[in-house]
Amino acid sequence: MADIAKQLGISRAAVSYALNAQPGVAADTREAVLKLAMELGWHPSASARALMGSDIKVIGLALSRPTETFAVDSFFFEFLAGVESVLVERGWSLLLRVIGDLPEVEVETYRRWWGEGRIDGVILVDERHHDERIAAIEEIGLPAVLCGGPRKGIDLPCIWTDQAGDAALIVEHLAALGHRHIAHVGGPREFVHERGRQRGVRTAAARQGIEVTTIEGTYAPADARAAVDRLVEEPDPPTALIFSNDHTSVAGLQQLRARGKSVPREFSVVSWDDSPLTQAVEPQLTSLFRDNQLYGRQAAETLLSLVAGQHPSLVAVRRSELRERASSGPIG
């Protein structure tokens, strides 16, 4: 500050006001101070700003998923790209940690980051049934946005996906093709979005008079292959299979073909996630396209609004789109 004040012929107080975006200095002076500061290689100190009670412009995201699952999950990469696009525009940063399937460690991570003054807020993903993170976050007063909900009795803003509407898109597509018995190979029911998907499939199927076989698994391709082996051996097997994501749908498709089954003549296959992977196989997979980058942008923008003192509540994600491809068709 002394160097800038000397070169510009102003007081150190004026330099401080300019660098900290405080009133009390003219606009042209502020611009000159910031220009010279950048030329001198100056950047604000996050630790110093934290001590002064200023925003440090960092949001946190800890992912309590098995690392092998995260490494191949296209959803998270697209979601993070959306989050980062907002942070880059606003001059913020992301503190990211992949901690494995340990929700209790996730809470302690947030508690430590907040206590150390390293973050201004967090994005919570993978909402769980009876999610203990929510009460813990509210207890410590950490600004947070929940990718899930809506939930009664909480103050956290929710980025909400219409799982029932998504399920209806898939089921109505299969019903129009004449399928009367379908299988839904989902992920773990501990995740609220998987519970919502299962309810949505069953509700939509009931409206269409369709029988549903539900299989709970992980997001691992091995589970999808095991589900196919089980389903094709049933006396009255389903004629269409819905898989929870792109990797499990590809694994299921490959297992059907390994078993000598024709897709889509004998079995139709639908993926709940769309990604380039669903178009890299033969036949290409009918998939539910969700704008995951926009989802990430909405989460980041909502959190920054919350940190800025606004009070967002429920933000709806744009409705998904079913992309019909060659893996689904009429029976026989």
CSV table of C-alpha atoms in Angstrom, one decimal:
chain,number,residue,atom,x,y,z
A,1,MET,CA,0.0,0.0,0.0
A,2,ALA,CA,2.9,2.4,0.8
A,3,ASP,CA,4.3,1.8,-2.7
A,4,ILE,CA,1.0,2.5,-4.4
A,5,ALA,CA,0.3,5.5,-2.3
A,6,LYS,CA,3.7,7.0,-3.1
A,7,GLN,CA,3.5,6.4,-6.8
A,8,LEU,CA,0.0,7.8,-7.1
A,9,GLY,CA,0.5,10.6,-4.6
A,10,ILE,CA,-2.4,9.6,-2.4
A,11,SER,CA,-2.8,8.5,1.2
A,12,ARG,CA,-2.5,4.9,2.4
A,13,ALA,CA,-6.0,5.0,3.7
A,14,ALA,CA,-7.3,5.8,0.1
A,15,VAL,CA,-5.3,2.8,-1.2
A,16,SER,CA,-6.9,0.6,1.5
A,17,TYR,CA,-10.4,1.8,0.7
A,18,ALA,CA,-9.8,1.1,-3.0
A,19,LEU,CA,-8.3,-2.4,-2.5
A,20,ASN,CA,-11.0,-3.5,-0.1
A,21,ALA,CA,-13.9,-2.1,-2.2
A,22,GLN,CA,-15.0,0.3,0.5
A,23,PRO,CA,-16.6,3.7,0.1
A,24,GLY,CA,-14.6,6.9,0.6
A,25,VAL,CA,-12.6,7.0,-2.6
A,26,ALA,CA,-13.4,8.4,-6.0
A,27,ALA,CA,-14.0,6.0,-8.9
A,28,ASP,CA,-11.1,7.1,-11.0
A,29,THR,CA,-8.8,6.8,-8.0
A,30,ARG,CA,-10.1,3.3,-7.2
A,31,GLU,CA,-9.5,2.3,-10.8
A,32,ALA,CA,-5.9,3.7,-10.8
A,33,VAL,CA,-5.1,1.9,-7.5
A,34,LEU,CA,-6.4,-1.4,-8.8
A,35,LYS,CA,-4.6,-1.1,-12.1
A,36,LEU,CA,-1.3,-0.3,-10.4
A,37,ALA,CA,-1.8,-3.1,-7.8
A,38,MET,CA,-2.3,-5.6,-10.6
A,39,GLU,CA,0.8,-4.4,-12.3
A,40,LEU,CA,2.8,-4.9,-9.1
A,41,GLY,CA,1.4,-8.5,-8.8
A,42,TRP,CA,-0.9,-7.9,-5.8
A,43,HIS,CA,-3.7,-10.3,-5.0
A,44,PRO,CA,-6.0,-10.1,-1.9
A,45,SER,CA,-4.9,-12.4,1.0
A,46,ALA,CA,-7.7,-14.9,1.8
A,47,SER,CA,-6.5,-15.4,5.3
A,48,ALA,CA,-6.3,-11.6,6.0
A,49,ARG,CA,-9.8,-11.1,4.6
A,50,ALA,CA,-11.1,-13.9,6.8
A,51,LEU,CA,-9.6,-12.2,9.9
A,52,MET,CA,-11.3,-9.0,8.9
A,53,GLY,CA,-14.6,-10.8,8.5
A,54,SER,CA,-14.7,-10.3,4.7
A,55,ASP,CA,-15.9,-12.9,2.2
A,56,ILE,CA,-13.0,-15.0,1.0
A,57,LYS,CA,-14.9,-15.9,-2.2
A,58,VAL,CA,-14.5,-19.7,-1.8
A,59,ILE,CA,-17.3,-22.3,-1.8
A,60,GLY,CA,-16.8,-25.9,-0.6
A,61,LEU,CA,-17.9,-29.2,-2.0
A,62,ALA,CA,-17.1,-32.5,-0.5
A,63,LEU,CA,-18.2,-35.6,-2.3
A,64,SER,CA,-18.8,-38.7,-0.1
A,65,ARG,CA,-19.0,-41.2,-3.0
A,66,PRO,CA,-16.6,-44.1,-3.6
A,67,THR,CA,-13.7,-42.8,-5.6
A,68,GLU,CA,-14.0,-45.5,-8.2
A,69,THR,CA,-17.6,-44.4,-8.8
A,70,PHE,CA,-16.8,-40.7,-8.9
A,71,ALA,CA,-14.0,-41.3,-11.4
A,72,VAL,CA,-16.4,-42.5,-14.1
A,73,ASP,CA,-19.5,-40.6,-13.3
A,74,SER,CA,-20.2,-38.1,-16.1
A,75,PHE,CA,-22.8,-36.3,-14.0
A,76,PHE,CA,-20.3,-34.9,-11.5
A,77,PHE,CA,-17.9,-33.6,-14.2
A,78,GLU,CA,-20.7,-31.8,-16.0
A,79,PHE,CA,-22.1,-30.5,-12.7
A,80,LEU,CA,-18.7,-29.2,-11.6
A,81,ALA,CA,-18.2,-27.6,-15.0
A,82,GLY,CA,-21.4,-25.6,-14.4
A,83,VAL,CA,-20.4,-24.6,-10.9
A,84,GLU,CA,-17.0,-23.5,-12.1
A,85,SER,CA,-18.4,-21.4,-15.0
A,86,VAL,CA,-20.2,-19.2,-12.5
A,87,LEU,CA,-17.3,-19.0,-10.1
A,88,VAL,CA,-14.9,-17.9,-12.9
A,89,GLU,CA,-17.4,-15.2,-13.9
A,90,ARG,CA,-17.7,-13.9,-10.4
A,91,GLY,CA,-14.0,-14.2,-9.3
A,92,TRP,CA,-14.7,-17.0,-6.8
A,93,SER,CA,-12.9,-20.4,-6.2
A,94,LEU,CA,-14.0,-23.9,-5.5
A,95,LEU,CA,-12.5,-26.0,-2.7
A,96,LEU,CA,-13.2,-29.6,-3.7
A,97,ARG,CA,-12.6,-32.9,-1.8
A,98,VAL,CA,-13.5,-36.5,-2.7
A,99,ILE,CA,-13.6,-38.3,0.6
A,100,GLY,CA,-15.1,-41.7,-0.3
A,101,ASP,CA,-18.4,-43.1,1.0
A,102,LEU,CA,-18.1,-41.4,4.4
A,103,PRO,CA,-21.0,-38.9,5.0
A,104,GLU,CA,-19.8,-38.4,8.6
A,105,VAL,CA,-16.4,-37.3,7.4
A,106,GLU,CA,-18.1,-34.9,5.0
A,107,VAL,CA,-19.8,-33.1,7.9
A,108,GLU,CA,-16.5,-32.8,9.8
A,109,THR,CA,-14.8,-31.5,6.7
A,110,TYR,CA,-17.4,-28.7,6.4
A,111,ARG,CA,-17.1,-28.0,10.1
A,112,ARG,CA,-13.4,-27.7,9.9
A,113,TRP,CA,-13.4,-25.5,6.7
A,114,TRP,CA,-15.9,-23.2,8.2
A,115,GLY,CA,-14.1,-23.0,11.5
A,116,GLU,CA,-10.8,-22.2,9.8
A,117,GLY,CA,-12.4,-19.4,7.7
A,118,ARG,CA,-11.6,-21.2,4.5
A,119,ILE,CA,-15.1,-21.1,2.8
A,120,ASP,CA,-18.1,-18.8,2.6
A,121,GLY,CA,-20.6,-21.6,1.9
A,122,VAL,CA,-21.1,-25.1,0.6
A,123,ILE,CA,-23.1,-27.1,-2.0
A,124,LEU,CA,-24.7,-30.3,-0.7
A,125,VAL,CA,-25.2,-33.1,-3.2
A,126,ASP,CA,-26.4,-36.6,-3.0
A,127,GLU,CA,-29.3,-35.9,-0.5
A,128,ARG,CA,-29.8,-38.9,1.7
A,129,HIS,CA,-32.9,-40.3,3.5
A,130,HIS,CA,-32.8,-38.9,7.0
A,131,ASP,CA,-29.8,-36.8,5.9
A,132,GLU,CA,-27.8,-35.8,9.1
A,133,ARG,CA,-25.7,-33.3,7.2
A,134,ILE,CA,-28.6,-30.8,7.0
A,135,ALA,CA,-29.1,-30.4,10.8
A,136,ALA,CA,-25.3,-30.2,11.3
A,137,ILE,CA,-24.9,-27.5,8.7
A,138,GLU,CA,-27.8,-25.5,10.2
A,139,GLU,CA,-26.3,-25.9,13.7
A,140,ILE,CA,-23.0,-24.4,12.8
A,141,GLY,CA,-24.6,-21.6,10.7
A,142,LEU,CA,-22.8,-22.4,7.5
A,143,PRO,CA,-24.5,-21.0,4.4
A,144,ALA,CA,-25.5,-24.0,2.2
A,145,VAL,CA,-27.6,-25.0,-0.8
A,146,LEU,CA,-29.1,-28.5,-1.0
A,147,CYS,CA,-29.2,-30.2,-4.4
A,148,GLY,CA,-32.4,-32.0,-3.7
A,149,GLY,CA,-35.6,-31.4,-1.8
A,150,PRO,CA,-38.0,-29.8,-1.4
A,151,ARG,CA,-37.9,-30.6,2.3
A,152,LYS,CA,-40.2,-29.2,5.0
A,153,GLY,CA,-38.8,-27.7,8.2
A,154,ILE,CA,-35.4,-26.6,6.8
A,155,ASP,CA,-34.2,-23.2,5.8
A,156,LEU,CA,-31.6,-24.3,3.2
A,157,PRO,CA,-32.4,-23.3,-0.4
A,158,CYS,CA,-33.2,-26.4,-2.5
A,159,ILE,CA,-32.3,-27.0,-6.2
A,160,TRP,CA,-35.2,-29.3,-7.0
A,161,THR,CA,-35.5,-31.9,-9.8
A,162,ASP,CA,-38.9,-33.3,-10.8
A,163,GLN,CA,-38.1,-37.0,-10.5
A,164,ALA,CA,-41.7,-38.0,-11.1
A,165,GLY,CA,-41.8,-36.0,-14.3
A,166,ASP,CA,-38.6,-37.6,-15.5
A,167,ALA,CA,-39.9,-41.0,-14.7
A,168,ALA,CA,-43.1,-40.3,-16.6
A,169,LEU,CA,-41.2,-39.4,-19.7
A,170,ILE,CA,-39.5,-42.8,-19.8
A,171,VAL,CA,-42.5,-44.9,-18.8
A,172,GLU,CA,-44.8,-43.2,-21.3
A,173,HIS,CA,-42.3,-43.7,-24.1
A,174,LEU,CA,-42.1,-47.4,-23.3
A,175,ALA,CA,-45.9,-47.7,-23.0
A,176,ALA,CA,-46.4,-46.1,-26.4
A,177,LEU,CA,-44.1,-48.9,-27.8
A,178,GLY,CA,-46.4,-51.5,-26.3
A,179,HIS,CA,-44.3,-52.7,-23.3
A,180,ARG,CA,-46.5,-54.0,-20.5
A,181,HIS,CA,-43.7,-55.3,-18.1
A,182,ILE,CA,-40.6,-53.2,-17.4
A,183,ALA,CA,-37.7,-53.4,-15.0
A,184,HIS,CA,-36.1,-50.5,-13.2
A,185,VAL,CA,-32.5,-51.2,-12.2
A,186,GLY,CA,-31.8,-48.2,-9.8
A,187,GLY,CA,-29.1,-47.1,-7.4
A,188,PRO,CA,-29.0,-47.2,-3.6
A,189,ARG,CA,-32.3,-46.2,-1.9
A,190,GLU,CA,-30.3,-44.3,0.7
A,191,PHE,CA,-30.2,-41.5,-1.9
A,192,VAL,CA,-33.4,-39.4,-2.0
A,193,HIS,CA,-33.3,-39.0,-5.8
A,194,GLU,CA,-33.3,-42.8,-6.2
A,195,ARG,CA,-36.4,-43.1,-4.0
A,196,GLY,CA,-38.1,-40.4,-6.0
A,197,ARG,CA,-37.2,-42.2,-9.2
A,198,GLN,CA,-38.6,-45.5,-8.0
A,199,ARG,CA,-41.8,-43.9,-6.8
A,200,GLY,CA,-42.1,-42.0,-10.1
A,201,VAL,CA,-41.6,-45.1,-12.2
A,202,ARG,CA,-44.2,-47.1,-10.3
A,203,THR,CA,-46.7,-44.2,-10.3
A,204,ALA,CA,-46.4,-43.6,-14.0
A,205,ALA,CA,-46.5,-47.4,-14.7
A,206,ALA,CA,-49.7,-47.8,-12.7
A,207,ARG,CA,-51.3,-45.1,-14.8
A,208,GLN,CA,-50.4,-47.1,-17.9
A,209,GLY,CA,-51.3,-50.5,-16.5
A,210,ILE,CA,-47.7,-51.6,-16.7
A,211,GLU,CA,-46.0,-54.1,-14.4
A,212,VAL,CA,-42.7,-53.0,-12.8
A,213,THR,CA,-39.8,-55.1,-11.4
A,214,THR,CA,-37.5,-53.0,-9.3
A,215,ILE,CA,-33.9,-53.9,-8.5
A,216,GLU,CA,-31.8,-51.9,-6.2
A,217,GLY,CA,-28.0,-51.8,-6.9
A,218,THR,CA,-25.0,-49.6,-6.8
A,219,TYR,CA,-23.9,-47.5,-9.7
A,220,ALA,CA,-21.4,-50.3,-10.6
A,221,PRO,CA,-21.5,-51.9,-14.1
A,222,ALA,CA,-21.2,-55.3,-12.4
A,223,ASP,CA,-24.5,-54.8,-10.7
A,224,ALA,CA,-26.1,-54.0,-14.0
A,225,ARG,CA,-24.8,-57.2,-15.5
A,226,ALA,CA,-26.0,-59.2,-12.5
A,227,ALA,CA,-29.5,-57.7,-12.9
A,228,VAL,CA,-29.6,-58.6,-16.5
A,229,ASP,CA,-28.7,-62.2,-15.7
A,230,ARG,CA,-31.4,-62.4,-13.1
A,231,LEU,CA,-34.1,-60.7,-15.3
A,232,VAL,CA,-33.6,-62.8,-18.5
A,233,GLU,CA,-34.0,-66.0,-16.5
A,234,GLU,CA,-37.4,-65.0,-15.1
A,235,PRO,CA,-40.4,-67.1,-16.4
A,236,ASP,CA,-42.1,-63.9,-17.6
A,237,PRO,CA,-39.2,-61.4,-18.1
A,238,PRO,CA,-39.7,-57.7,-18.6
A,239,THR,CA,-39.4,-56.5,-22.2
A,240,ALA,CA,-37.8,-53.1,-21.3
A,241,LEU,CA,-35.0,-52.2,-18.8
A,242,ILE,CA,-34.3,-48.8,-17.3
A,243,PHE,CA,-30.8,-48.3,-15.9
A,244,SER,CA,-29.8,-45.6,-13.4
A,245,ASN,CA,-26.9,-44.1,-15.4
A,246,ASP,CA,-24.9,-44.2,-18.6
A,247,HIS,CA,-22.3,-46.7,-17.4
A,248,THR,CA,-24.9,-49.2,-16.0
A,249,SER,CA,-27.0,-48.9,-19.1
A,250,VAL,CA,-24.0,-49.7,-21.4
A,251,ALA,CA,-23.1,-52.6,-19.2
A,252,GLY,CA,-26.7,-53.9,-19.3
A,253,LEU,CA,-26.8,-53.6,-23.0
A,254,GLN,CA,-23.5,-55.5,-23.4
A,255,GLN,CA,-24.7,-58.2,-21.1
A,256,LEU,CA,-27.9,-58.7,-23.0
A,257,ARG,CA,-26.0,-59.1,-26.2
A,258,ALA,CA,-23.6,-61.5,-24.5
A,259,ARG,CA,-26.6,-63.6,-23.5
A,260,GLY,CA,-27.7,-63.7,-27.2
A,261,LYS,CA,-30.6,-61.2,-26.7
A,262,SER,CA,-31.6,-58.8,-29.4
A,263,VAL,CA,-31.9,-55.1,-28.6
A,264,PRO,CA,-34.5,-53.7,-29.1
A,265,ARG,CA,-36.4,-56.6,-30.7
A,266,GLU,CA,-36.4,-58.7,-27.5
A,267,PHE,CA,-35.5,-56.1,-24.9
A,268,SER,CA,-35.5,-52.3,-25.0
A,269,VAL,CA,-32.9,-50.4,-22.9
A,270,VAL,CA,-33.2,-46.9,-21.5
A,271,SER,CA,-30.6,-44.9,-19.6
A,272,TRP,CA,-31.5,-42.4,-17.0
A,273,ASP,CA,-28.4,-40.4,-17.9
A,274,ASP,CA,-27.4,-39.1,-21.3
A,275,SER,CA,-23.7,-38.7,-22.2
A,276,PRO,CA,-21.5,-39.3,-25.2
A,277,LEU,CA,-21.0,-42.8,-23.9
A,278,THR,CA,-24.7,-43.6,-24.7
A,279,GLN,CA,-24.0,-42.8,-28.4
A,280,ALA,CA,-20.7,-44.7,-28.6
A,281,VAL,CA,-22.4,-48.1,-28.5
A,282,GLU,CA,-24.5,-50.1,-30.9
A,283,PRO,CA,-27.4,-49.7,-30.8
A,284,GLN,CA,-27.2,-46.1,-29.5
A,285,LEU,CA,-29.1,-45.8,-26.2
A,286,THR,CA,-32.4,-44.0,-25.6
A,287,SER,CA,-31.5,-41.7,-22.7
A,288,LEU,CA,-32.9,-39.0,-20.5
A,289,PHE,CA,-31.0,-35.8,-21.1
A,290,ARG,CA,-30.6,-33.5,-18.2
A,291,ASP,CA,-28.7,-30.2,-18.4
A,292,ASN,CA,-26.2,-31.0,-15.7
A,293,GLN,CA,-24.1,-28.0,-16.4
A,294,LEU,CA,-27.1,-25.7,-16.0
A,295,TYR,CA,-27.8,-27.6,-12.7
A,296,GLY,CA,-24.3,-26.8,-11.5
A,297,ARG,CA,-24.8,-23.1,-12.5
A,298,GLN,CA,-28.1,-22.9,-10.7
A,299,ALA,CA,-26.5,-24.4,-7.5
A,300,ALA,CA,-23.6,-22.0,-7.6
A,301,GLU,CA,-25.7,-18.9,-8.4
A,302,THR,CA,-28.1,-19.7,-5.6
A,303,LEU,CA,-25.3,-20.2,-3.1
A,304,LEU,CA,-23.7,-16.9,-4.0
A,305,SER,CA,-27.1,-15.1,-3.7
A,306,LEU,CA,-27.4,-16.7,-0.2
A,307,VAL,CA,-23.9,-15.5,0.8
A,308,ALA,CA,-24.7,-12.0,-0.5
A,309,GLY,CA,-27.6,-11.8,2.0
A,310,GLN,CA,-30.5,-12.8,-0.2
A,311,HIS,CA,-33.0,-15.5,0.7
A,312,PRO,CA,-33.6,-17.9,-2.2
A,313,SER,CA,-35.8,-20.9,-1.4
A,314,LEU,CA,-36.9,-23.4,-4.0
A,315,VAL,CA,-35.2,-23.4,-7.5
A,316,ALA,CA,-36.6,-25.8,-10.1
A,317,VAL,CA,-34.2,-27.5,-12.5
A,318,ARG,CA,-35.1,-27.4,-16.1
A,319,ARG,CA,-37.3,-30.4,-17.1
A,320,SER,CA,-35.4,-33.3,-18.7
A,321,GLU,CA,-35.7,-34.3,-22.3
A,322,LEU,CA,-36.0,-37.9,-23.6
A,323,ARG,CA,-33.7,-38.6,-26.5
A,324,GLU,CA,-35.1,-41.5,-28.4
A,325,ARG,CA,-32.5,-43.7,-30.1
A,326,ALA,CA,-32.2,-47.2,-31.5
A,327,SER,CA,-32.1,-49.1,-28.2
A,328,SER,CA,-35.9,-48.8,-27.6
A,329,GLY,CA,-38.5,-50.1,-29.9
A,330,PRO,CA,-41.7,-52.1,-30.1
A,331,ILE,CA,-41.7,-55.7,-28.9
A,332,GLY,CA,-40.8,-58.4,-31.5
